[in-house]
Coordinates of C-alpha atoms in Angstrom, one line a residue:
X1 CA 0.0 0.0 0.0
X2 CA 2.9 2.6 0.6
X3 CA 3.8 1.7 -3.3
X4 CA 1.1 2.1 -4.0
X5 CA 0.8 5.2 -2.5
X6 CA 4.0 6.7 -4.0
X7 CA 3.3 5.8 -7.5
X8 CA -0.2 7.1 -7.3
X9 CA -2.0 4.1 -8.3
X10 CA -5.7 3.5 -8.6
X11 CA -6.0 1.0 -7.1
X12 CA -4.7 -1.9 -4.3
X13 CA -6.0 -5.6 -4.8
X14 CA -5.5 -7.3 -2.4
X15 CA -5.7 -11.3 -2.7
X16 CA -6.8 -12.7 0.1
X17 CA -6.9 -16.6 1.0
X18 CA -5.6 -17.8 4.7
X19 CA -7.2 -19.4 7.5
X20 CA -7.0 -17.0 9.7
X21 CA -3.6 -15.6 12.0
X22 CA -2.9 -13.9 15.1
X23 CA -4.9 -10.7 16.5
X24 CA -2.1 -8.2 16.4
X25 CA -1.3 -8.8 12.9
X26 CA -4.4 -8.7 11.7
X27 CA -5.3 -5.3 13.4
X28 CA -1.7 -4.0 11.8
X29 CA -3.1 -5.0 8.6
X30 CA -6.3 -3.2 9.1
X31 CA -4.7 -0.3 10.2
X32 CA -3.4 -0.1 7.5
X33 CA -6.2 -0.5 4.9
X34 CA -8.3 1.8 6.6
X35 CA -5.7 4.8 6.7
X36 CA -4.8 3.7 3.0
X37 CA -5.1 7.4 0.8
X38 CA -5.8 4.6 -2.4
X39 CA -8.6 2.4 -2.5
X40 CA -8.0 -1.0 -1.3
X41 CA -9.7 -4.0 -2.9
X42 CA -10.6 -7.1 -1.2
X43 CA -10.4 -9.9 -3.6
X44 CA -11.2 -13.5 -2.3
X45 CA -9.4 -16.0 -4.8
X46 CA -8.6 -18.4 -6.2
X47 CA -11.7 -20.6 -6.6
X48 CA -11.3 -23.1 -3.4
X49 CA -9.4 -20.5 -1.5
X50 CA -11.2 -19.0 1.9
X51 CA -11.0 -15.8 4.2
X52 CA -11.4 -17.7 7.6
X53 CA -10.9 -16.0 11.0
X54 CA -9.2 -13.1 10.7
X55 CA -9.1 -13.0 6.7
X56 CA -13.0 -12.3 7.3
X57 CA -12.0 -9.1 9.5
X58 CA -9.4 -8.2 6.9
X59 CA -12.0 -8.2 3.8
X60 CA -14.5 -6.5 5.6
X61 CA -12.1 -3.3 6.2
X62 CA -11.6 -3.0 2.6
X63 CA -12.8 -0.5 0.7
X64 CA -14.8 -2.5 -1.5
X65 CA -15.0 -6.6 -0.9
X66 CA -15.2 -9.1 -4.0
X67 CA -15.1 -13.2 -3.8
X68 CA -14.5 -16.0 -6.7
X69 CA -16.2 -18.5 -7.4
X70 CA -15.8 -21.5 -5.0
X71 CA -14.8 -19.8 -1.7
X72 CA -15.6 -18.2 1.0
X73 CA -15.4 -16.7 4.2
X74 CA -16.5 -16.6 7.6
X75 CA -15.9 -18.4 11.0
X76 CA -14.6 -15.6 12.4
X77 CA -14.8 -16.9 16.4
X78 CA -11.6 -15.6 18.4
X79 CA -9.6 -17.9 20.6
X80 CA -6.4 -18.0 22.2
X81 CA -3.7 -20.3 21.0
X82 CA -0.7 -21.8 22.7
X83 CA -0.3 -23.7 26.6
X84 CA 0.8 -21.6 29.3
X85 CA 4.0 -21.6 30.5
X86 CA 4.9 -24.2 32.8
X87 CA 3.8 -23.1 36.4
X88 CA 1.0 -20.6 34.9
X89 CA -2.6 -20.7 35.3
X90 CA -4.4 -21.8 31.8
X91 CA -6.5 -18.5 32.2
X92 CA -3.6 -16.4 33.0
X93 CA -4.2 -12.8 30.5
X94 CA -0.7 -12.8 29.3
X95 CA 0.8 -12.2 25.9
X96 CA -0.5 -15.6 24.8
X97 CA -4.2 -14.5 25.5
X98 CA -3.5 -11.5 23.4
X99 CA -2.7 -13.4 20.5
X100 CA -5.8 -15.2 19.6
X101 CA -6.7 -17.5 16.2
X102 CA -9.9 -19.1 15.5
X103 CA -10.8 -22.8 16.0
X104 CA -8.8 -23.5 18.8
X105 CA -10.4 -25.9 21.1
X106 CA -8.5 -25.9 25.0
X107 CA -9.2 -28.9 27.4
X108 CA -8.6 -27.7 31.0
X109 CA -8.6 -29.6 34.2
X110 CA -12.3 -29.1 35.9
X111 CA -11.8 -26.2 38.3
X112 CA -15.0 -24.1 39.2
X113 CA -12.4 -21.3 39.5
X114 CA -10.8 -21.4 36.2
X115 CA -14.1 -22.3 34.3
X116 CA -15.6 -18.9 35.5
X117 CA -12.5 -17.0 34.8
X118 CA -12.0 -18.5 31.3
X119 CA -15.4 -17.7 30.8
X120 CA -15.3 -14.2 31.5
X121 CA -12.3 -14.0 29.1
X122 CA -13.8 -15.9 26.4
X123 CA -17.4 -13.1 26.4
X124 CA -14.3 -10.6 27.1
X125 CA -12.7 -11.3 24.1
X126 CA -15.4 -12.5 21.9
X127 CA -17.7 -9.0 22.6
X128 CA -14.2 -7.1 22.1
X129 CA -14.0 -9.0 18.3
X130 CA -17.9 -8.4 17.8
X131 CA -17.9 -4.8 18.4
X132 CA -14.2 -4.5 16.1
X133 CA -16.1 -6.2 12.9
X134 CA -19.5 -4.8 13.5
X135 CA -17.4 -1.0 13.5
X136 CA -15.9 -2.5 9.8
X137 CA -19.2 -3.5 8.7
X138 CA -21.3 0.0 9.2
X139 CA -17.7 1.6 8.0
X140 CA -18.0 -0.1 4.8
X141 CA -22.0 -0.5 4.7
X142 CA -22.3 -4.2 4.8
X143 CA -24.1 -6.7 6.7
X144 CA -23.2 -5.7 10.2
X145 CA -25.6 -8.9 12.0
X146 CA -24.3 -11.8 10.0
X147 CA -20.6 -10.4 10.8
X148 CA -21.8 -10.8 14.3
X149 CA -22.7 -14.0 13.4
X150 CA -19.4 -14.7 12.2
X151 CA -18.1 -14.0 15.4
X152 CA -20.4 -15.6 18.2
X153 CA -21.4 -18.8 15.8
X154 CA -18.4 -18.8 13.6
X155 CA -21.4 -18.7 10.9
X156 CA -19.8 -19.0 6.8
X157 CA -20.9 -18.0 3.7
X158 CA -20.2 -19.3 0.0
X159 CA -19.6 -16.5 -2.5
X160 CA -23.1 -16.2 -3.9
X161 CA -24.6 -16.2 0.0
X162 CA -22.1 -13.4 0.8
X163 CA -23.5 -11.3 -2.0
X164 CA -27.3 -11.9 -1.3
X165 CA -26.2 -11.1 2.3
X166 CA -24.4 -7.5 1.4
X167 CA -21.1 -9.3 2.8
X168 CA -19.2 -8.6 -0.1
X169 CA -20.0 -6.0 -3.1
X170 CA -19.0 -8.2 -6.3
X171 CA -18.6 -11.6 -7.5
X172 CA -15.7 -12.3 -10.4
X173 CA -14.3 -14.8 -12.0
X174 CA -10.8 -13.5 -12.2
X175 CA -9.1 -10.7 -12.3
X176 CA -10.0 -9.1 -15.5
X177 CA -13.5 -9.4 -14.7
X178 CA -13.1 -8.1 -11.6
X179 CA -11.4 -5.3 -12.6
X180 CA -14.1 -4.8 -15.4
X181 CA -16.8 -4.3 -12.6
X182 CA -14.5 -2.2 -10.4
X183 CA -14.7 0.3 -13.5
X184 CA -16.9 3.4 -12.2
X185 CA -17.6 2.4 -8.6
X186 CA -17.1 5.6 -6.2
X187 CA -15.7 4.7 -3.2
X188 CA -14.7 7.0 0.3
X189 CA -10.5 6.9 0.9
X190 CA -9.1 8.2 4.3
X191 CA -9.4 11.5 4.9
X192 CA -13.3 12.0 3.8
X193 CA -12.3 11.9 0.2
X194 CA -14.4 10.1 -2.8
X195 CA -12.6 8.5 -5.7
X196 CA -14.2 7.3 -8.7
X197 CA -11.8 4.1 -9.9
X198 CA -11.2 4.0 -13.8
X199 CA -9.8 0.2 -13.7
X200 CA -11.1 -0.9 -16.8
X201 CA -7.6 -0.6 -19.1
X202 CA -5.6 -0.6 -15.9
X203 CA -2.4 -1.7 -16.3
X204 CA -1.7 -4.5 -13.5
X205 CA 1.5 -4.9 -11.3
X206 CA 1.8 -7.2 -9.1
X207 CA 3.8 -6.7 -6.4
X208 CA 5.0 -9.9 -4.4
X209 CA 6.4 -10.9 -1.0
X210 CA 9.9 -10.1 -0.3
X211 CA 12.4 -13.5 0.0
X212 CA 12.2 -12.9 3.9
X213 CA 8.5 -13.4 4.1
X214 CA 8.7 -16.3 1.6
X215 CA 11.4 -17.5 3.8
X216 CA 9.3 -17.2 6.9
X217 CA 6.6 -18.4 5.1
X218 CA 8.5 -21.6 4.9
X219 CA 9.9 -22.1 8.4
X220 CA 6.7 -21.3 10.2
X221 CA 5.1 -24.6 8.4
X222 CA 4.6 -26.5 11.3
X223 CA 5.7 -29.7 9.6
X224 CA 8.9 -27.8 8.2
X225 CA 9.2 -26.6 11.5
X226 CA 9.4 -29.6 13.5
X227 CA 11.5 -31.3 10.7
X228 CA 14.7 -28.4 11.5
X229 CA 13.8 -29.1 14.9
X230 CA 14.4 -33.1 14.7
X231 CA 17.4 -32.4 11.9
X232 CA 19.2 -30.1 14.6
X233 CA 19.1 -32.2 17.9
X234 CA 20.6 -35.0 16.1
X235 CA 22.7 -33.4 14.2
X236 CA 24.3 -31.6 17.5
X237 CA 24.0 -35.6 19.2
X238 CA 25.6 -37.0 15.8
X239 CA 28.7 -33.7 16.6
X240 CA 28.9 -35.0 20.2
X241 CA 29.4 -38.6 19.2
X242 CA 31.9 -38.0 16.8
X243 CA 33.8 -34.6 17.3
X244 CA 35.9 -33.2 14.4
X245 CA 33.2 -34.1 12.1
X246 CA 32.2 -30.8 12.2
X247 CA 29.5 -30.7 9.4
X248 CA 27.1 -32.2 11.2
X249 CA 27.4 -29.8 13.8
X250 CA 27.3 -27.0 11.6
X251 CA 24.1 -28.2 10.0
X252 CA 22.4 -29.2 13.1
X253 CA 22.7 -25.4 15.2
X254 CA 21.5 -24.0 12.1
X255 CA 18.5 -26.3 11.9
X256 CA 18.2 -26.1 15.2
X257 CA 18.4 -22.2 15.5
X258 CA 15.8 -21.7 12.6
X259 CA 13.5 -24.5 14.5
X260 CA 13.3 -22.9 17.5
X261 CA 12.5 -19.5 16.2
X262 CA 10.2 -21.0 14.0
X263 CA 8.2 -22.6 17.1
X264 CA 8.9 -19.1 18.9
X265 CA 6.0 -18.0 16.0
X266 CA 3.3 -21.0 16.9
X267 CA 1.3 -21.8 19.5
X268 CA 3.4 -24.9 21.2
X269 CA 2.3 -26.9 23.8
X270 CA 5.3 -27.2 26.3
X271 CA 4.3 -30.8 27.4
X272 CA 3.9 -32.0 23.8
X273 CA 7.9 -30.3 23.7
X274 CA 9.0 -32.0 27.0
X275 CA 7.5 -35.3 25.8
X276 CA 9.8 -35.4 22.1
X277 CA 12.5 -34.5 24.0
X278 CA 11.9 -37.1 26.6
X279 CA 11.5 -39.7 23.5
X280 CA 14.8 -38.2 21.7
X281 CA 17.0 -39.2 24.8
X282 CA 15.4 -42.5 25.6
X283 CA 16.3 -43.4 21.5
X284 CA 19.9 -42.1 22.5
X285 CA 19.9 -44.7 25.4
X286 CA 18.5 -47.6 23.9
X287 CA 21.4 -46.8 21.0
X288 CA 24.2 -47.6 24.1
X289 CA 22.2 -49.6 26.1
X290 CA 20.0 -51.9 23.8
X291 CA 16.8 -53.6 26.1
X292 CA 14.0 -52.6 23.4
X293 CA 11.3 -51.5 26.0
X294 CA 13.4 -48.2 26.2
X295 CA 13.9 -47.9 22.6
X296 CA 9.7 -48.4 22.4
X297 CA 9.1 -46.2 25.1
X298 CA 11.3 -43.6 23.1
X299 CA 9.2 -43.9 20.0
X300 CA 5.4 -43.4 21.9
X301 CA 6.9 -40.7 23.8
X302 CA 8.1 -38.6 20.3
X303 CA 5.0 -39.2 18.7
X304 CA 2.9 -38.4 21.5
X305 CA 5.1 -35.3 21.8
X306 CA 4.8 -34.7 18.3
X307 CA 0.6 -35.0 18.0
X308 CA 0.6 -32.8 21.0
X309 CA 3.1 -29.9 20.0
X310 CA 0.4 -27.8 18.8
X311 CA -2.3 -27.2 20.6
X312 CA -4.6 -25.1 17.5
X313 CA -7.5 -27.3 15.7
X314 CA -7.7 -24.4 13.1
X315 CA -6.3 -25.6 9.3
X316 CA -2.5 -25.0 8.9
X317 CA -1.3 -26.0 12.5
X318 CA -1.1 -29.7 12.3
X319 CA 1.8 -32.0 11.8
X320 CA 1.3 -34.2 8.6
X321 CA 0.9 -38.1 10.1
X322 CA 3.4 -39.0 7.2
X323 CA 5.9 -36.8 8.9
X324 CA 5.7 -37.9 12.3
X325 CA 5.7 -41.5 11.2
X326 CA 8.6 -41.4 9.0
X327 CA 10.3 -38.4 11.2
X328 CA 10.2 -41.3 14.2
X329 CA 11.0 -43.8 12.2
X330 CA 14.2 -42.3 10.6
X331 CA 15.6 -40.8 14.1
X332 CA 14.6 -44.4 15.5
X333 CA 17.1 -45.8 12.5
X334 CA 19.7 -43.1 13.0
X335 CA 19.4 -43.8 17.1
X336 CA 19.6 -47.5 16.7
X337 CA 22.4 -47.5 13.8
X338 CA 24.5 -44.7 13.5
X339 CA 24.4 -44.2 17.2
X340 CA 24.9 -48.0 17.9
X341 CA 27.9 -47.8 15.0
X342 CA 29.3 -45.1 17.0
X343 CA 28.9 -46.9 20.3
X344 CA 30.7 -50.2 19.1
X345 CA 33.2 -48.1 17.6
X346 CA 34.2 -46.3 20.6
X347 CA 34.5 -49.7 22.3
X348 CA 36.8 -51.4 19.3
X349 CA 39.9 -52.0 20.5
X350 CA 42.6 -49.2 19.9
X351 CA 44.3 -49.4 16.1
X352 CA 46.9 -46.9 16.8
X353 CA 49.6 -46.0 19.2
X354 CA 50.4 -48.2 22.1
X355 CA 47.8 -50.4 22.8
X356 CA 47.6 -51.2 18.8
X357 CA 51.0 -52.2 19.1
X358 CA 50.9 -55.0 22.0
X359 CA 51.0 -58.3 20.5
X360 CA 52.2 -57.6 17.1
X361 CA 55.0 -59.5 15.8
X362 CA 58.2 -57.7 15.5
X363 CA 61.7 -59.2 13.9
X364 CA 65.2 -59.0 15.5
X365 CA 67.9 -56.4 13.0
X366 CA 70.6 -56.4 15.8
X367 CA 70.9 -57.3 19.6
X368 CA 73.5 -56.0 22.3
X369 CA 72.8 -57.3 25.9
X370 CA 69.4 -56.0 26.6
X371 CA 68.5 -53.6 23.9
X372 CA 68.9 -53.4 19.9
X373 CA 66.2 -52.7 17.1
X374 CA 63.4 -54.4 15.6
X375 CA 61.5 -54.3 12.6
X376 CA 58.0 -54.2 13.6
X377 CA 54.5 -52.7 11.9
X378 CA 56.4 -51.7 8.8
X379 CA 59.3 -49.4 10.8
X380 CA 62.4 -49.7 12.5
X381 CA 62.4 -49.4 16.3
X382 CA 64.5 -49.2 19.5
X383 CA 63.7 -52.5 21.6
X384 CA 64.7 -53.3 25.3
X385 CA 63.8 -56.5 26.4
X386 CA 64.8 -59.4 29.8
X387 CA 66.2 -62.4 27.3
X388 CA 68.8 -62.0 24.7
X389 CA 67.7 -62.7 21.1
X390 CA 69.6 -62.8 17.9
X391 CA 69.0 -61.2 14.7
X392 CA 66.2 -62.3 12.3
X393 CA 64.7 -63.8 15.4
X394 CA 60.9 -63.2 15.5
X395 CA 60.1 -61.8 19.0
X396 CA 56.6 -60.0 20.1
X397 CA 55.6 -56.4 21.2
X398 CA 55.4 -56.5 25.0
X399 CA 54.3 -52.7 25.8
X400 CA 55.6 -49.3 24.3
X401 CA 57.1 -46.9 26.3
X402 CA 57.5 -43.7 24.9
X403 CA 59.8 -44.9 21.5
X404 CA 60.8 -48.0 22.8
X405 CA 59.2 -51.1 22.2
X406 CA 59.5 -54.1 25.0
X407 CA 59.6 -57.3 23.5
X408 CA 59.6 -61.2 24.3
X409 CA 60.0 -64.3 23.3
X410 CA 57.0 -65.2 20.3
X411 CA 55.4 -68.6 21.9
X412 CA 55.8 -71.5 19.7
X413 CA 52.7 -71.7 17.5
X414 CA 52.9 -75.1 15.5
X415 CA 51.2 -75.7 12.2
X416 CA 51.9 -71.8 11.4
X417 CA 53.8 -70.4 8.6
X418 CA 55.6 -67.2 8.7
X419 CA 54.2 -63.6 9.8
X420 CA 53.2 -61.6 7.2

């Protein structure tokens, strides 16, 4: 709208198809339209695409309101999203009840207490949201008692029923169309002004998100989201396990980093949280300490976690079942394998320095009383040993000590050849 603005354009569409999102943006956003010097155009499209929750708020704020085919637009019922904080009262009005996004269903404990309090914030909060859209509808002249109704019986409306209603002004196909009926209309701007649009030979520019909001776009997907989450805790494990790899410490604080901002955006349930994390470090035990029951326990706890991370039933704020399953099922893999390689591998016998070299075969190249050299492991060493051998004899590694190898007499091994 501020480009808008500047180049002195005739007109904003805006295309509107979301679910719904928090309070505080969506007041932002209709700050915005509302103080907007150029007419602003609420266009609900695609076919199949909806203004749900606070989209319904948004199109109503517009200047004029138009719909496609095939969507449509209502439920409209505020509720808060998001647990409490660990020690805090469900009901307790802090930033979390500020926030609010429709179809969000909470299931508290039975407490006379906290039913009467969450009460009074629910009518609190839903008279607040009733009053905000009824002010949009006599604003823009529209059906101010069906936006009510939006509200208090998160009532909907297809396209058509939106313009027999006098929700919406027009009903277009696309864009050309709609612009075609924009043609003419007179419509009141900030500021007490009138503007008659001349839209018909428009030309159009579109004007998209910045990479940053794309990008956000992206990492706020709760599945995305909770895949960066999973990537960086094992990555950071995988770092532990194996230090110098570096990469996949690298990789997993990144992932991590973006996961956890990511969830700092959506309403999380801190139990659901604990319970993953509670499943992640079981999996890391049953990788040391194989018993199965702890590696099972490990894999209910992180999809129970997982189902239970978010606590909103509106669309857009559920993990996929196909990522939780395989999600689990790949970290159960990486636990029991990778982990269990690593495991084994720390307990493998030494292949270098001194305990490597106890056992190994080594061959007399000259002897004087109690010390000489020895070939042994491909190199020439100083050797001390209690017995006095003679050259070419084949004698064993005893112990290292510093550069010296201690040898003895090989035991007699019959039905051998030589050392290779």
């Amino acid at each position: 709208m501020a480009k808008a603005s500047e180049r002195r354009a005739e007109v904003v569409l805006l295309r509107i198809n979301t679910p719904g999102g928090l309070n505080s943006s969506m007041r932002e956003i209709i700050a915005d339209v509302l103080a907007s010097p150029v007419p602003v155009v609420g266009y609900v499209a695609p076919s199949g695409a909806h203004a749900a929750s606070a989209g319904t708020y948004i199109l109503y704020a517009t200047h004029i309101a138009a719909m496609a085919p095939g969507t449509n637009i209502g439920a409209a019922t505020p509720v808060q999203i998001g647990g409490p904080l660990p020690g805090l009262p469900s009901g307790t009005p802090d930033k979390g009840s500020k926030d609010k996004k429709d179809g969000d269903q909470q299931s508290e404990p039975k407490d006379p207490s906290k039913d009467q309090f969450k009460d009074a914030m629910t009518a609190k909060v839903t008279n607040d949201a009733v009053a905000f859209i009824r002010s949009l509808a006599e604003l823009r002249g529209r059906n101010a008692d069906w936006a009510e109704k939006a509200v208090r019986e998160a009532a909907t409306l297809s396209a058509n029923g939106a313009l027999q209603s006098h929700a919406i002004e027009l009903v277009a196909r696309d864009q050309a169309e709609l612009l075609r009926q924009l043609d003419g209309r007179v419509v009141e701007v900030a500021g007490g002004k009138t503007q008659r649009l001349a839209t018909k030979d428009a030309v159009v520019e579109a004007i998209d998100p910045g990479w940053i909001s794309r990008f956000l776009a992206v990492i706020t997907d709760p599945n995305v989201a909770f895949i960066l989450l999973m990537v960086g805790i094992y990555g950071l494990i995988f770092e532990f396990m194996s230090p110098g790899a570096v990469a996949p410490g690298v990789v997993g604080a990144i992932c991590l980093l973006i996961g956890l901002y990511a969830l700092n955006l959506l309403p999380i349930n801190y139990a659901g949280l604990a319970l993953m994390l509670v499943g992640i470090v079981l999996l890391t035990v049953e990788a040391f300490n194989p018993t199965v029951v702890i590696g099972l326990g490990g894999i209910i706890a992180f999809v129970l976690g997982a189902l239970m991370l978010f606590r909103v039933e509106a669309p857009g704020y559920h993990l996929s079942w196909w990522v939780i399953g395989t999600t689990a099922a790949v970290f159960a893999g990486f636990a029991l394998v990778v982990l269990g390689s690593l495991r084994r591998a720390a307990r493998a016998p030494e292949r270098v320095g001194a305990q490597a070299m106890r056992g190994l075969p080594a061959e007399v190249l000259d002897w004087s009383g109690s010390e000489g050299h020895v070939f042994a492991h491909g190199e020439r060493w100083q050797a001390r040993g209690a017995e006095t051998f003679k050259p070419g004899e084949t004698v064993e590694v005893a112990n290292v000590v510093d550069l010296t190898l201690l040898i003895r007499r090989a035991p007699a091994r019959t039905g051998e050849g030589g050392t290779s």
